Short mmCIF file of C-alpha atoms in Angstrom, two decimals:
data_model
loop_
_atom_site.label_atom_id
_atom_site.label_comp_id
_atom_site.label_asym_id
_atom_site.label_seq_id
_atom_site.Cartn_x
_atom_site.Cartn_y
_atom_site.Cartn_z
CA MET A 1 -96.54 -87.84 -59.95
CA ASP A 2 -96.23 -85.27 -57.16
CA ARG A 3 -92.46 -85.76 -56.99
CA ALA A 4 -92.16 -85.57 -60.78
CA LEU A 5 -94.11 -82.28 -60.77
CA ALA A 6 -91.79 -80.86 -58.08
CA LEU A 7 -88.76 -81.86 -60.19
CA ALA A 8 -90.36 -80.24 -63.24
CA ALA A 9 -90.76 -76.99 -61.32
CA ASP A 10 -87.07 -77.16 -60.36
CA ALA A 11 -86.10 -77.65 -64.02
CA GLY A 12 -88.13 -74.61 -65.03
CA ALA A 13 -86.58 -72.52 -62.27
CA HIS A 14 -83.10 -73.03 -63.72
CA GLY A 15 -84.10 -72.40 -67.33
CA ASP A 16 -84.81 -75.88 -68.62
CA VAL A 17 -88.17 -77.00 -69.99
CA PRO A 18 -90.14 -77.99 -66.87
CA VAL A 19 -90.24 -81.76 -67.13
CA GLY A 20 -89.61 -84.11 -64.22
CA ALA A 21 -89.51 -87.89 -63.98
CA VAL A 22 -89.24 -90.65 -61.42
CA VAL A 23 -88.75 -94.39 -61.73
CA THR A 24 -90.43 -96.59 -59.16
CA ASP A 25 -89.87 -100.25 -58.45
CA ALA A 26 -92.71 -102.77 -58.41
CA ALA A 27 -93.55 -101.79 -54.81
CA GLY A 28 -93.86 -98.09 -55.75
CA THR A 29 -90.61 -96.96 -54.12
CA ILE A 30 -88.73 -94.29 -56.04
CA ILE A 31 -85.45 -95.76 -57.29
CA GLY A 32 -84.46 -92.93 -59.63
CA GLU A 33 -85.43 -89.38 -60.39
CA GLY A 34 -84.53 -86.74 -62.89
CA LEU A 35 -85.36 -83.38 -64.36
CA ASN A 36 -84.57 -81.78 -67.67
CA LEU A 37 -80.92 -80.70 -67.60
CA ARG A 38 -80.20 -79.96 -71.27
CA GLU A 39 -79.67 -76.22 -70.82
CA HIS A 40 -77.94 -76.69 -67.48
CA THR A 41 -75.43 -79.30 -68.71
CA GLY A 42 -75.35 -78.72 -72.47
CA ASP A 43 -76.10 -82.44 -72.92
CA PRO A 44 -78.71 -83.02 -75.64
CA THR A 45 -79.69 -86.35 -74.08
CA ALA A 46 -80.31 -84.92 -70.59
CA HIS A 47 -84.09 -85.27 -70.72
CA ALA A 48 -85.77 -85.93 -67.39
CA GLU A 49 -86.59 -89.52 -68.34
CA ILE A 50 -83.00 -90.35 -69.34
CA VAL A 51 -81.65 -88.82 -66.13
CA ALA A 52 -84.17 -90.81 -64.05
CA LEU A 53 -83.49 -94.08 -65.89
CA ARG A 54 -79.73 -93.66 -65.42
CA ALA A 55 -80.23 -93.00 -61.71
CA ALA A 56 -82.48 -96.06 -61.33
CA ALA A 57 -79.98 -98.31 -63.16
CA GLN A 58 -77.15 -96.98 -61.01
CA ARG A 59 -79.10 -97.51 -57.81
CA THR A 60 -80.17 -101.04 -58.70
CA GLY A 61 -76.87 -101.96 -60.32
CA ASP A 62 -78.72 -103.27 -63.37
CA TRP A 63 -79.81 -101.81 -66.71
CA ASN A 64 -82.83 -104.12 -66.72
CA LEU A 65 -85.61 -102.30 -64.90
CA GLU A 66 -88.37 -104.79 -65.67
CA GLY A 67 -91.27 -104.37 -63.26
CA SER A 68 -90.57 -100.65 -62.84
CA THR A 69 -92.73 -97.66 -63.71
CA LEU A 70 -91.51 -94.45 -65.33
CA VAL A 71 -93.61 -91.49 -64.18
CA VAL A 72 -93.07 -88.28 -66.15
CA THR A 73 -94.80 -84.93 -66.46
CA LEU A 74 -94.74 -84.84 -70.29
CA GLU A 75 -95.35 -87.60 -72.82
CA PRO A 76 -91.94 -89.08 -73.69
CA CYS A 77 -90.27 -88.19 -76.98
CA LEU A 78 -88.86 -90.82 -79.36
CA MET A 79 -85.50 -90.92 -77.58
CA CYS A 80 -87.01 -91.30 -74.13
CA ALA A 81 -89.61 -93.86 -75.22
CA GLY A 82 -86.81 -95.88 -76.82
CA ALA A 83 -84.71 -95.63 -73.67
CA ALA A 84 -87.64 -96.82 -71.54
CA LEU A 85 -88.03 -99.86 -73.78
CA GLN A 86 -84.29 -100.56 -73.76
CA ALA A 87 -84.42 -100.48 -69.94
CA ARG A 88 -87.40 -102.87 -70.00
CA VAL A 89 -89.62 -100.44 -68.07
CA SER A 90 -92.99 -102.15 -67.64
CA ARG A 91 -95.22 -99.09 -67.35
CA VAL A 92 -95.04 -95.45 -68.37
CA VAL A 93 -97.34 -92.96 -66.67
CA PHE A 94 -97.32 -89.37 -67.90
CA ALA A 95 -99.21 -86.15 -67.33
CA ALA A 96 -99.37 -83.85 -70.36
CA TRP A 97 -99.70 -85.07 -73.93
CA ASP A 98 -97.13 -83.79 -76.43
CA GLU A 99 -98.91 -83.46 -79.77
CA LYS A 100 -95.72 -82.22 -81.49
CA ALA A 101 -93.20 -84.86 -80.40
CA GLY A 102 -94.90 -87.44 -78.19
CA ALA A 103 -94.02 -91.09 -78.72
CA ALA A 104 -96.49 -92.69 -76.32
CA GLY A 105 -99.68 -92.32 -78.30
CA SER A 106 -100.05 -88.83 -79.72
CA MET A 107 -97.62 -88.47 -82.65
CA TYR A 108 -96.07 -91.93 -82.39
CA ASP A 109 -96.86 -94.96 -80.26
CA VAL A 110 -93.42 -96.49 -79.80
CA LEU A 111 -94.10 -97.85 -76.32
CA ARG A 112 -96.91 -100.11 -77.56
CA ASP A 113 -95.62 -100.91 -81.05
CA ARG A 114 -96.27 -104.62 -81.62
CA ARG A 115 -93.39 -104.84 -84.09
CA LEU A 116 -90.90 -104.32 -81.26
CA PRO A 117 -89.74 -107.16 -79.01
CA TYR A 118 -90.70 -105.33 -75.80
CA ARG A 119 -93.69 -103.11 -75.01
CA ALA A 120 -94.80 -101.09 -72.01
CA GLU A 121 -98.19 -100.32 -70.57
CA VAL A 122 -99.03 -96.62 -71.06
CA VAL A 123 -101.22 -94.41 -68.89
CA GLY A 124 -101.52 -90.80 -70.03
CA GLY A 125 -103.23 -87.70 -68.70
CA VAL A 126 -102.45 -88.18 -64.98
CA ALA A 127 -102.27 -84.69 -63.36
CA GLU A 128 -102.38 -83.25 -66.88
CA ASP A 129 -103.65 -79.83 -65.78
CA GLU A 130 -100.81 -79.30 -63.30
CA ALA A 131 -98.10 -80.30 -65.77
CA SER A 132 -99.65 -78.31 -68.61
CA SER A 133 -99.79 -75.22 -66.39
CA LEU A 134 -96.06 -75.48 -65.65
CA LEU A 135 -95.24 -75.86 -69.34
CA ARG A 136 -97.56 -73.05 -70.42
CA ALA A 137 -96.15 -70.61 -67.85
CA PHE A 138 -92.58 -71.50 -68.85
CA PHE A 139 -93.14 -70.94 -72.57
CA ASP A 140 -95.37 -67.86 -72.09
CA ALA A 141 -92.53 -66.19 -70.14
CA ARG A 142 -90.15 -66.78 -73.07
CA ARG A 143 -92.41 -65.43 -75.81
#
């Protein structure tokens, strides 16, 4: 989570919502990382999780990331939760809950939906205070 928080701070420094993500393999080695790049690139899909999943798939040479963990500073949205499932991520660990758009237990629970053919373990609230502070400072500065 420390690396994801550092990436989130970098995203905030260049004007994107401060969210960072890393993908680790089963041994805990980082195989992909990303930060929000929507404002920077103009790409609406450039959420930190998507960027990290793409990097992990490129590094491993495989879209199937079964056994991996996605670590992110904000609860994934619908798009990112869906992408994690499509990549067969086994576990999602996140810091701050997103009551407005979260899809890992707050608004929706896509990652654990029993109607879907693949589910992921979810652990929320890890380093929540640190991630929430970054988000709060970012949005307070824009209000």
